[in-house]
Short mmCIF file of C-alpha atoms in Angstrom, two decimals:
data_model
loop_
_atom_site.label_atom_id
_atom_site.label_comp_id
_atom_site.label_asym_id
_atom_site.label_seq_id
_atom_site.Cartn_x
_atom_site.Cartn_y
_atom_site.Cartn_z
CA MET U 445 -17.22 20.02 -12.14
CA LYS U 446 -18.00 18.25 -15.09
CA LYS U 447 -17.65 14.57 -14.88
CA ASN U 448 -18.32 13.18 -18.51
CA LEU U 449 -16.02 13.25 -20.64
CA THR U 450 -17.39 10.68 -23.38
CA SER U 451 -13.91 9.36 -24.37
CA VAL U 452 -13.46 8.40 -20.62
CA SER U 453 -13.97 3.99 -20.92
CA ARG U 454 -14.02 1.31 -17.99
CA ALA U 455 -10.11 2.20 -18.52
CA LEU U 456 -10.27 4.98 -16.42
CA LEU U 457 -12.16 3.68 -13.70
CA PHE U 458 -8.89 1.52 -13.38
CA VAL U 459 -6.68 4.32 -12.80
CA LEU U 460 -8.94 5.58 -10.09
CA SER U 461 -9.17 2.90 -8.35
CA LEU U 462 -4.99 2.03 -9.10
CA VAL U 463 -4.32 5.29 -7.68
CA LEU U 464 -6.92 5.71 -5.91
CA VAL U 465 -6.72 3.07 -3.54
CA PHE U 466 -2.85 3.03 -4.10
CA THR U 467 -1.59 6.46 -3.31
CA CYS U 468 -4.59 7.01 -0.63
CA PHE U 469 -2.89 4.09 0.98
CA ALA U 470 0.46 4.94 1.28
CA GLY U 471 -0.44 8.72 1.80
CA CYS U 472 -1.12 9.50 5.26
CA ARG U 473 1.98 8.45 6.92
CA PRO U 474 3.78 12.11 8.32
CA ASP U 475 5.77 12.00 10.60
CA ASN U 476 3.21 12.09 13.99
CA LYS U 477 3.37 8.67 14.89
CA ASN U 478 3.87 9.67 17.96
CA ASP U 479 0.92 10.68 18.39
CA SER U 480 -1.40 8.38 17.02
CA SER U 481 -1.30 6.13 20.37
CA SER U 482 -1.54 8.69 22.91
CA LYS U 483 -5.07 7.77 25.16
CA ALA U 484 -5.54 4.87 26.47
CA ASP U 485 -9.72 4.57 26.63
CA ALA U 486 -11.54 2.05 25.95
CA THR U 487 -12.40 3.23 22.07
CA SER U 488 -8.39 4.16 21.57
CA ASP U 489 -8.75 7.51 19.80
CA VAL U 490 -5.90 8.83 17.49
CA SER U 491 -4.99 11.79 18.89
CA ARG U 492 -5.78 12.71 14.30
CA THR U 493 -6.93 10.26 11.98
CA PRO U 494 -6.13 10.28 8.34
CA VAL U 495 -9.10 12.20 7.97
CA GLU U 496 -8.50 15.43 9.89
CA GLU U 497 -4.77 14.97 8.68
CA ILE U 498 -5.87 15.84 5.26
CA GLU U 499 -8.75 18.24 6.37
CA GLU U 500 -4.96 20.41 7.87
CA LEU U 501 -2.73 19.59 5.29
CA TYR U 502 -2.98 20.62 1.31
CA PRO U 503 -5.69 22.12 -0.28
CA THR U 504 -4.69 21.41 -3.78
CA ASP U 505 -1.58 19.67 -5.07
CA PRO U 506 1.34 22.09 -4.81
CA ASN U 507 4.01 19.82 -6.95
CA ILE U 508 1.37 20.86 -10.33
CA PRO U 509 -0.08 22.90 -11.94
CA GLN U 510 -4.88 22.97 -11.65
CA THR U 511 -4.88 23.29 -15.20
CA LYS U 512 -2.39 22.35 -18.13
CA ASP U 513 -3.43 20.82 -22.11
CA LEU U 514 -1.76 17.68 -23.17
CA GLY U 515 -3.98 17.79 -26.07
CA GLY U 516 -6.09 14.89 -25.64
CA LYS U 517 -2.90 12.68 -24.95
CA THR U 518 -3.58 9.19 -24.40
CA ILE U 519 -1.69 7.44 -21.16
CA THR U 520 -1.40 3.82 -20.65
CA PHE U 521 -1.75 2.01 -17.75
CA GLY U 522 -0.63 -1.98 -17.77
CA MET U 523 -2.36 -4.34 -15.35
CA ASN U 524 -2.56 -7.68 -13.90
CA THR U 525 -5.59 -9.30 -15.12
CA LEU U 526 -6.33 -11.12 -11.72
CA TYR U 527 -7.19 -7.48 -10.11
CA THR U 528 -8.87 -5.77 -13.14
CA SER U 529 -11.85 -7.01 -11.20
CA SER U 530 -11.37 -5.45 -8.27
CA VAL U 531 -9.91 -2.15 -9.18
CA PHE U 532 -11.28 -1.96 -12.39
CA PRO U 533 -15.68 -1.01 -10.87
CA GLU U 534 -18.33 -1.16 -13.41
CA GLU U 535 -20.51 2.62 -13.52
CA GLY U 536 -23.35 2.34 -10.70
CA GLU U 537 -21.47 -0.69 -8.92
CA SER U 538 -21.37 0.98 -6.12
CA GLU U 539 -21.19 4.23 -4.34
CA LEU U 540 -17.64 3.88 -3.67
CA GLY U 541 -16.53 2.49 -7.49
CA ASN U 542 -19.35 5.93 -8.61
CA ARG U 543 -16.89 8.48 -6.91
CA GLN U 544 -13.69 6.76 -7.83
CA ILE U 545 -14.79 7.39 -11.41
CA ALA U 546 -16.01 10.54 -10.70
CA ARG U 547 -12.78 11.86 -9.31
CA MET U 548 -10.76 10.19 -12.25
CA ARG U 549 -13.28 12.03 -14.98
CA ASP U 550 -12.28 15.15 -13.64
CA VAL U 551 -8.76 14.59 -13.64
CA CYS U 552 -9.03 13.90 -17.59
CA GLN U 553 -10.91 16.58 -17.98
CA ARG U 554 -8.65 19.13 -16.21
CA TYR U 555 -5.49 17.76 -18.23
CA ASN U 556 -7.22 17.50 -21.75
CA CYS U 557 -5.98 13.56 -21.35
CA ILE U 558 -7.20 9.94 -21.41
CA ILE U 559 -6.46 7.08 -20.08
CA GLU U 560 -7.04 3.58 -20.58
CA LYS U 561 -4.93 0.34 -19.14
CA VAL U 562 -3.31 -2.74 -21.33
CA ASP U 563 -3.39 -6.17 -19.41
CA PHE U 564 -1.27 -8.27 -18.76
CA THR U 565 -1.52 -11.72 -17.29
CA TRP U 566 -1.12 -11.42 -13.40
CA ASN U 567 1.38 -13.81 -13.04
CA LYS U 568 3.48 -13.87 -16.10
CA MET U 569 3.95 -10.17 -16.73
CA VAL U 570 8.07 -10.65 -15.94
CA SER U 571 8.52 -13.10 -19.15
CA ASP U 572 5.27 -11.25 -21.23
CA VAL U 573 6.34 -7.88 -21.16
CA MET U 574 10.53 -8.12 -20.45
CA PRO U 575 10.93 -8.96 -23.79
CA SER U 576 8.83 -6.06 -24.62
CA LEU U 577 11.05 -4.06 -22.76
CA LEU U 578 14.33 -4.88 -23.42
CA VAL U 579 14.09 -4.27 -27.50
CA GLY U 580 12.44 -1.09 -26.56
CA ASP U 581 8.66 -1.40 -27.71
CA ARG U 582 6.25 1.01 -25.63
CA VAL U 583 4.33 -1.46 -23.19
CA ALA U 584 2.56 1.42 -21.38
CA ASP U 585 3.27 3.99 -20.02
CA VAL U 586 3.18 3.03 -16.46
CA MET U 587 3.41 -0.60 -15.41
CA LEU U 588 1.91 -1.79 -12.51
CA PRO U 589 3.44 -5.23 -10.84
CA VAL U 590 3.27 -6.71 -7.74
CA ILE U 591 6.61 -5.94 -5.60
CA ARG U 592 7.66 -9.21 -6.14
CA GLN U 593 7.43 -8.90 -9.82
CA ALA U 594 8.84 -5.29 -9.88
CA GLY U 595 12.67 -6.71 -9.06
CA PRO U 596 13.65 -8.49 -11.90
CA PHE U 597 12.87 -4.78 -14.31
CA VAL U 598 15.04 -3.08 -11.98
CA GLU U 599 17.58 -5.64 -12.16
CA ALA U 600 17.56 -5.43 -15.73
CA ARG U 601 17.59 -1.45 -15.83
CA LEU U 602 14.44 -0.85 -17.52
CA CYS U 603 12.66 1.52 -15.01
CA GLU U 604 12.96 5.19 -14.95
CA ASN U 605 15.11 6.64 -11.49
CA LEU U 606 11.67 8.28 -10.00
CA LEU U 607 13.75 11.52 -8.85
CA ASN U 608 15.18 12.15 -12.95
CA ASN U 609 13.65 15.93 -13.74
CA ASP U 610 11.35 15.03 -15.71
CA ILE U 611 9.47 13.05 -13.36
CA THR U 612 10.56 15.59 -10.28
CA GLN U 613 8.93 17.84 -11.37
CA TYR U 614 6.18 16.99 -10.44
CA VAL U 615 5.84 14.22 -8.56
CA ASP U 616 7.33 14.28 -4.58
CA LEU U 617 7.75 11.15 -2.88
CA SER U 618 7.94 13.08 0.36
CA MET U 619 4.94 14.14 0.01
CA PRO U 620 2.01 11.95 2.32
CA TRP U 621 0.62 10.69 -1.28
CA TRP U 622 3.30 8.07 -1.10
CA ASN U 623 5.16 5.98 0.73
CA ASP U 624 8.25 6.89 2.16
CA THR U 625 8.74 3.74 3.42
CA MET U 626 8.51 2.33 -0.62
CA THR U 627 11.40 4.91 -1.35
CA VAL U 628 13.83 3.23 0.80
CA ALA U 629 12.95 0.33 -0.13
CA SER U 630 13.51 0.30 -4.28
CA GLY U 631 16.58 2.20 -4.27
CA VAL U 632 19.77 0.76 -5.44
CA GLY U 633 22.80 3.27 -6.01
CA GLY U 634 21.00 6.49 -4.97
CA ALA U 635 18.21 5.50 -7.52
CA VAL U 636 14.29 4.95 -7.08
CA TYR U 637 12.27 2.83 -8.75
CA CYS U 638 9.86 1.72 -7.49
CA ALA U 639 6.55 3.39 -6.26
CA THR U 640 3.08 2.70 -4.15
CA PRO U 641 0.91 4.78 -4.42
CA GLN U 642 -1.59 1.93 -3.89
CA PHE U 643 -3.13 0.38 -6.54
CA THR U 644 -4.79 -2.66 -4.48
CA SER U 645 -3.70 -0.32 -1.45
CA ALA U 646 -0.82 -0.18 1.47
CA ALA U 647 -3.46 0.08 4.07
CA ASP U 648 -5.73 -2.22 2.32
CA THR U 649 -2.98 -5.40 2.01
CA THR U 650 -1.37 -4.76 5.07
CA TRP U 651 -1.83 -7.17 8.49
CA VAL U 652 -3.56 -6.69 11.19
CA CYS U 653 -4.91 -8.67 14.34
CA TYR U 654 -8.66 -9.60 14.02
CA PHE U 655 -10.15 -11.64 18.07
CA ASN U 656 -13.62 -12.50 18.53
CA ARG U 657 -14.85 -11.06 21.01
CA SER U 658 -17.17 -12.37 22.57
CA MET U 659 -14.73 -15.67 22.83
CA ALA U 660 -12.25 -13.53 24.58
CA THR U 661 -15.25 -12.76 26.93
CA GLU U 662 -15.82 -16.23 28.21
CA LEU U 663 -12.94 -16.69 28.40
CA GLY U 664 -11.92 -13.48 30.96
CA ILE U 665 -10.12 -10.90 28.16
CA SER U 666 -11.77 -8.02 28.43
CA PRO U 667 -12.50 -6.29 24.93
CA ASP U 668 -11.44 -3.13 25.95
CA SER U 669 -8.47 -3.93 28.04
CA ILE U 670 -6.74 -5.18 24.73
CA TYR U 671 -7.77 -1.67 23.11
CA GLU U 672 -6.66 -0.89 26.11
CA MET U 673 -3.43 -1.99 25.58
CA GLN U 674 -2.99 -1.08 22.31
CA ALA U 675 -3.22 2.59 23.02
CA ASN U 676 -0.81 2.00 26.40
CA LYS U 677 1.24 0.57 23.78
CA THR U 678 1.67 -2.76 26.03
CA TRP U 679 -0.14 -5.00 23.51
CA THR U 680 2.96 -7.36 22.69
CA TRP U 681 4.18 -10.32 21.49
CA ASP U 682 3.85 -12.07 25.21
CA VAL U 683 0.38 -10.73 25.52
CA PHE U 684 -0.60 -12.23 22.01
CA ALA U 685 0.83 -15.96 23.07
CA ASP U 686 -0.27 -15.93 26.49
CA TYR U 687 -3.78 -14.75 25.46
CA ALA U 688 -4.07 -17.64 22.25
CA GLN U 689 -3.19 -19.95 24.90
CA LYS U 690 -5.70 -19.37 26.88
CA ALA U 691 -8.05 -20.06 23.43
CA VAL U 692 -6.41 -23.82 23.32
CA LEU U 693 -9.80 -26.20 23.64
CA ASP U 694 -9.37 -29.85 22.58
CA ARG U 695 -12.39 -30.28 21.94
CA ASP U 696 -12.74 -33.68 21.42
CA ASN U 697 -10.84 -34.81 24.69
CA ASP U 698 -8.44 -37.02 22.80
CA GLY U 699 -5.11 -35.07 24.81
CA LYS U 700 -3.48 -33.07 20.94
CA ILE U 701 -4.49 -30.36 19.45
CA GLY U 702 -5.72 -31.52 16.01
CA GLU U 703 -8.47 -31.26 13.61
CA GLY U 704 -12.36 -29.75 15.07
CA ASP U 705 -10.26 -28.42 18.85
CA ARG U 706 -9.71 -24.50 19.28
CA TYR U 707 -6.48 -22.89 18.58
CA GLY U 708 -5.66 -19.27 19.38
CA TYR U 709 -4.89 -18.06 16.74
CA VAL U 710 -4.67 -18.59 12.58
CA THR U 711 -2.95 -17.54 9.56
CA ALA U 712 -0.98 -17.56 6.70
CA PRO U 713 2.83 -18.96 7.99
CA TRP U 714 5.07 -17.28 5.15
CA HIS U 715 3.58 -13.77 5.53
CA ILE U 716 2.74 -13.88 9.34
CA MET U 717 6.62 -14.43 10.41
CA LEU U 718 7.01 -11.40 8.13
CA ALA U 719 4.85 -9.14 9.02
CA PHE U 720 6.44 -9.82 13.11
CA LEU U 721 9.99 -9.36 11.92
CA THR U 722 8.07 -6.01 10.04
CA GLY U 723 6.85 -5.33 14.29
CA ALA U 724 10.05 -6.45 15.45
CA ASP U 725 11.33 -3.55 13.03
CA VAL U 726 13.94 -6.27 11.50
CA ARG U 727 14.99 -5.87 8.13
CA MET U 728 16.43 -8.75 5.94
CA VAL U 729 18.04 -6.33 4.28
CA VAL U 730 19.63 -3.19 4.77
CA GLN U 731 21.12 -0.30 2.63
CA GLN U 732 24.67 0.84 3.75
CA GLN U 733 26.01 4.17 3.82
CA ASP U 734 27.99 4.21 -0.39
CA GLY U 735 24.82 2.34 -1.51
CA THR U 736 25.59 -1.02 -1.63
CA LEU U 737 22.94 -3.82 -0.26
CA LYS U 738 23.74 -5.96 3.12
CA PHE U 739 21.41 -9.19 4.29
CA ASN U 740 20.73 -8.16 7.60
CA LEU U 741 19.01 -11.12 9.72
CA ASN U 742 22.95 -12.23 10.93
CA THR U 743 22.23 -10.21 14.04
CA SER U 744 20.97 -11.08 17.73
CA HIS U 745 18.34 -8.30 17.17
CA ALA U 746 17.31 -9.99 14.15
CA ILE U 747 18.20 -13.55 15.66
CA SER U 748 16.27 -13.06 18.81
CA ALA U 749 13.21 -11.74 16.80
CA LEU U 750 13.85 -15.19 15.15
CA THR U 751 13.52 -17.40 17.52
CA LYS U 752 10.64 -15.72 19.24
CA ILE U 753 8.52 -15.66 15.79
CA ASN U 754 9.48 -19.06 15.94
CA GLU U 755 8.18 -20.06 19.60
CA MET U 756 4.85 -18.41 18.49
CA MET U 757 4.56 -20.34 14.81
CA SER U 758 5.45 -24.29 16.57
CA ALA U 759 3.03 -22.93 19.57
CA GLU U 760 0.13 -25.29 19.57
CA TYR U 761 -2.01 -23.26 19.54
CA PHE U 762 -0.93 -21.66 15.90
CA LEU U 763 -3.08 -22.91 13.11
CA PRO U 764 -0.98 -22.17 9.46
CA ALA U 765 -3.48 -21.79 7.28
CA GLU U 766 -3.93 -20.25 3.43
CA GLY U 767 -5.77 -18.08 1.33
CA THR U 768 -7.71 -15.13 3.01
CA GLU U 769 -11.08 -16.51 2.71
CA ASN U 770 -10.08 -19.62 4.20
CA ILE U 771 -8.06 -18.63 6.65
CA ALA U 772 -11.38 -15.96 8.01
CA SER U 773 -13.91 -19.19 7.66
CA ILE U 774 -11.76 -21.11 10.31
CA PHE U 775 -11.52 -18.12 12.03
CA ALA U 776 -15.13 -17.00 11.50
CA ASN U 777 -17.10 -20.80 12.58
CA GLY U 778 -15.58 -19.67 16.22
CA ASP U 779 -12.23 -22.26 15.74
CA ALA U 780 -9.58 -19.52 16.77
CA LEU U 781 -9.18 -16.55 19.16
CA PHE U 782 -6.95 -14.41 16.99
CA LEU U 783 -6.25 -13.64 12.94
CA CYS U 784 -3.98 -12.40 11.44
CA SER U 785 -4.34 -11.56 7.42
CA SER U 786 -5.04 -8.26 5.41
CA VAL U 787 -7.42 -5.58 6.47
CA ARG U 788 -9.32 -7.03 3.32
CA ALA U 789 -10.04 -10.25 5.39
CA MET U 790 -12.81 -7.93 6.95
CA ARG U 791 -15.17 -8.21 3.87
CA THR U 792 -14.55 -11.17 3.15
CA LYS U 793 -18.14 -13.44 3.06
CA ALA U 794 -17.12 -15.03 5.94
CA MET U 795 -16.45 -12.27 8.36
CA ARG U 796 -19.85 -10.29 7.18
CA ASN U 797 -22.07 -13.52 8.08
CA MET U 798 -20.03 -14.16 11.34
CA GLU U 799 -22.43 -14.82 14.19
CA ASP U 800 -19.77 -14.02 17.44
CA SER U 801 -19.27 -9.82 17.03
CA TRP U 802 -14.76 -9.54 16.27
CA GLY U 803 -12.20 -6.23 16.81
CA THR U 804 -9.81 -5.16 14.74
CA LEU U 805 -6.18 -4.77 16.52
CA LEU U 806 -2.87 -3.81 15.14
CA LEU U 807 0.23 -6.09 15.22
CA PRO U 808 1.09 -6.89 18.88
CA LEU U 809 4.57 -5.03 19.62
CA GLY U 810 7.57 -6.89 18.99
CA ILE U 811 11.10 -6.81 20.57
CA THR U 812 13.99 -4.35 20.75
CA ALA U 813 17.58 -5.14 20.33
CA ASP U 814 17.77 -5.00 23.97
CA GLY U 815 14.94 -8.06 25.01
CA GLY U 816 12.35 -4.92 25.46
CA TRP U 817 9.23 -4.16 23.88
CA GLN U 818 8.99 -1.60 20.69
CA THR U 819 6.77 1.40 21.10
CA GLU U 820 5.63 2.36 17.80
CA TYR U 821 3.37 0.06 15.67
CA HIS U 822 4.78 -1.00 11.90
CA SER U 823 2.93 -3.34 9.98
CA ARG U 824 3.85 -4.89 6.48
CA ALA U 825 1.97 -4.97 3.37
CA GLU U 826 2.60 -7.85 1.57
CA GLN U 827 4.36 -7.94 -1.61
CA THR U 828 1.20 -8.61 -3.41
CA THR U 829 0.75 -5.24 -3.23
CA THR U 830 0.90 -3.43 -6.76
CA CYS U 831 3.65 -0.94 -7.08
CA ILE U 832 4.64 1.56 -10.11
CA PHE U 833 7.09 2.05 -12.40
CA PHE U 834 7.80 4.43 -15.37
CA PRO U 835 9.16 1.71 -18.45
CA THR U 836 13.24 3.49 -19.37
CA GLY U 837 12.58 5.35 -22.89
CA ASN U 838 9.48 7.25 -22.59
CA GLU U 839 9.95 10.49 -24.77
CA ASN U 840 7.08 12.16 -23.13
CA LEU U 841 7.27 11.13 -19.69
CA ALA U 842 7.05 14.64 -17.64
CA ASP U 843 3.28 14.65 -19.00
CA VAL U 844 2.73 10.91 -17.54
CA ALA U 845 4.80 12.23 -13.87
CA LEU U 846 1.70 14.90 -14.34
CA VAL U 847 -1.28 12.51 -14.76
CA VAL U 848 -0.02 10.12 -11.91
CA GLU U 849 0.57 13.22 -9.24
CA ALA U 850 -2.19 14.34 -10.09
CA LEU U 851 -4.16 11.28 -9.62
CA ALA U 852 -2.12 10.16 -6.40
CA PHE U 853 -3.28 13.29 -4.87
CA GLU U 854 -7.24 12.94 -5.75
CA SER U 855 -6.73 9.61 -4.35
CA TRP U 856 -5.51 10.94 -0.81
CA LYS U 857 -7.51 14.03 -0.46
CA TYR U 858 -10.76 12.57 -1.44
CA GLY U 859 -10.38 9.32 -1.58
CA VAL U 860 -9.21 8.73 2.21
CA THR U 861 -12.43 10.05 3.25
CA ASP U 862 -14.27 7.54 0.84
CA ILE U 863 -12.74 4.28 1.53
CA ILE U 864 -12.78 4.90 5.60
CA GLU U 865 -16.43 5.72 5.56
CA LEU U 866 -18.09 3.15 2.45
CA SER U 867 -15.46 0.53 2.69
CA TYR U 868 -13.31 -0.41 6.49
CA LEU U 869 -16.28 1.18 8.82
CA GLN U 870 -19.11 -0.75 7.73
CA TYR U 871 -17.54 -4.05 7.84
CA THR U 872 -16.73 -2.90 11.65
CA LYS U 873 -18.57 -4.64 14.11
CA ASP U 874 -17.60 -2.60 17.39
CA GLU U 875 -15.65 1.19 17.33
CA GLY U 876 -12.95 0.20 19.41
CA SER U 877 -11.72 -1.19 15.84
CA LYS U 878 -11.82 2.47 14.72
CA TYR U 879 -8.09 3.05 16.02
CA ALA U 880 -6.52 -0.14 14.40
CA ILE U 881 -8.71 1.55 11.09
CA ASP U 882 -7.13 4.71 11.21
CA GLU U 883 -3.52 4.23 11.91
CA VAL U 884 -3.11 1.34 9.54
CA PHE U 885 -2.49 4.06 7.19
CA ASN U 886 0.32 5.48 8.99
CA ILE U 887 2.07 2.02 9.68
CA SER U 888 1.80 0.19 6.33
CA THR U 889 5.17 -0.64 6.04
CA PHE U 890 7.53 -2.07 2.63
CA GLU U 891 10.87 -3.92 3.18
CA TYR U 892 13.44 -4.51 0.80
CA ASP U 893 13.78 -8.21 0.57
CA GLN U 894 9.73 -7.92 -1.42
CA LEU U 895 11.45 -6.79 -4.52
CA LEU U 896 13.99 -9.69 -4.62
CA PHE U 897 11.69 -12.31 -4.15
CA ALA U 898 12.08 -13.41 -7.92
CA ILE U 899 15.38 -12.86 -8.22
CA GLY U 900 18.65 -14.59 -8.50
CA GLY U 901 19.99 -17.53 -10.59
CA GLY U 902 19.59 -20.73 -9.93
CA GLU U 903 18.26 -19.73 -6.82
CA THR U 904 16.28 -16.93 -6.15
CA TRP U 905 16.04 -15.05 -2.79
CA ILE U 906 12.46 -17.23 -1.97
CA ASP U 907 14.65 -20.06 -2.86
CA VAL U 908 16.93 -19.68 -0.42
CA CYS U 909 14.14 -18.85 1.58
CA ARG U 910 11.96 -21.69 1.88
CA LYS U 911 15.90 -23.75 3.24
CA SER U 912 17.08 -21.50 5.69
CA PHE U 913 15.31 -20.17 8.28
CA TYR U 914 11.17 -20.40 6.94
CA GLY U 915 12.13 -24.14 6.43
CA VAL U 916 12.31 -24.57 10.18
CA ILE U 917 10.28 -21.44 11.80
CA GLN U 918 7.63 -24.00 11.96
CA GLN U 919 9.81 -26.30 14.02
CA LYS U 920 9.94 -25.73 17.58
CA GLY U 921 13.37 -25.72 19.06
CA ALA U 922 14.29 -24.70 15.74
CA ASP U 923 18.21 -23.70 15.69
CA ILE U 924 17.26 -19.85 14.41
CA SER U 925 20.86 -19.57 14.22
CA TYR U 926 22.31 -21.99 12.11
CA SER U 927 19.53 -21.76 9.80
CA VAL U 928 20.50 -18.08 8.69
CA SER U 929 24.26 -18.20 8.82
CA SER U 930 24.17 -21.42 7.02
CA TYR U 931 22.70 -19.84 4.41
CA GLU U 932 24.78 -16.07 4.71
CA ALA U 933 26.85 -16.57 1.97
CA LYS U 934 23.74 -17.21 -0.58
CA PHE U 935 21.63 -14.93 0.40
CA GLN U 936 24.10 -12.02 0.24
CA ASN U 937 26.08 -13.48 -3.63
CA ILE U 938 22.50 -12.59 -4.47
CA LEU U 939 22.38 -9.35 -2.99
CA ASP U 940 25.21 -8.51 -4.85
CA GLU U 941 24.75 -9.78 -8.20
CA PHE U 942 21.28 -7.81 -7.85
CA TYR U 943 23.41 -4.71 -7.44
CA SER U 944 26.51 -4.81 -9.83
CA GLN U 945 23.11 -5.40 -12.36
CA ALA U 946 20.73 -2.25 -11.24
CA THR U 947 23.53 -0.26 -11.21
CA LYS U 948 25.90 -1.43 -14.27
CA SER U 949 26.26 2.08 -16.26
#
């Protein structure tokens, strides 16, 4: 297939990255999770890798015609400028980028269309875009806010229902190149408003656990045994906490753990708290049978999970820090046994140049409602992952849906293999990490509360989180039950108002 469309500009490169990293990472999650961890060898190979699944499932996308003439139509994608450099590769900059560009050109040629991007300042997307959409101005055919920015657009009823006929004639959100958890996490009153073919990729922003192999060995912890526990589903919070405690070292012998000492794990507090909750299968918000939304943390399971998380986040072995590069540097310097961060942290300069060898694990299994341990791994993709929505009022909605679906499928079909080979595996430093690399495609999870980050009048969702359970999560022996129950009404009021506004006819 020719790849020399002269009208394909840098904008085209963007969209390929957009749907490449966006859908390919979200998509490899058919219901095969019980197969994923059935082996207990040292390298912990999954039963079916994402690449094997892709090869077995769909030679072509069954939802769309293989050719169609859109008459040279231009499809525009509105994006956050923060991510332009990372998802809009220059031709010749990297082999991965070149393959992205080639696939994008193929799609444009197949459907005789042009794709362009429209830049918006990332942290002003809501304030800059909302007024235009409210008065009916055409801003872009597809918008790509980060998930925490998407809620206000849903509340203002500015997003097309992804289940309407113009879209569903081409887009099937149940297919493996769409993340099924986001379909649930953006549903309101029977409609679905946001999707994650992942622009920055759900896998890339999903949280995992890195460990210092050299340090583990010095502590008498066999790296292979950790991989075996992961495969056997005995890699739990208690094991994680026990190993983290063993790693603590008072280097200056002053009787306390502080600057210059060694910790059990380093991570960003907000993100790890949410990731731990997801690992325990606890959801802040659930949709009820009538479609309404309910605050769900004031339950015995949620309180037990938060109490356990409080223990792990108030212990001496926990080093809170912010910024992917910063926490990766702390880990790379040998100041912590574990680093909990996103998959993309493996590409930081610090970890690439780390002298000690490191491995990659999934986040440990959390507790169940009956006090046992979860049997399936789940891990959050950050709320700074980009999602998509189609602004209301587009007369060419079906054509836009066709192009997005084509990009989504191509990114899943071919991009997953490219990204594993050209991005992830070249950075991993041991064979055992391959389990987590493969499985992260299957476990990337979105939760409803991510959409609600900026929702609320006066006090937003995140404001109330900071005042309640998150405000005490790092305090030893915090009264978690009270911190949740005393703010339950405020959380529920925000949910009720959001639902009312989003479903208002």
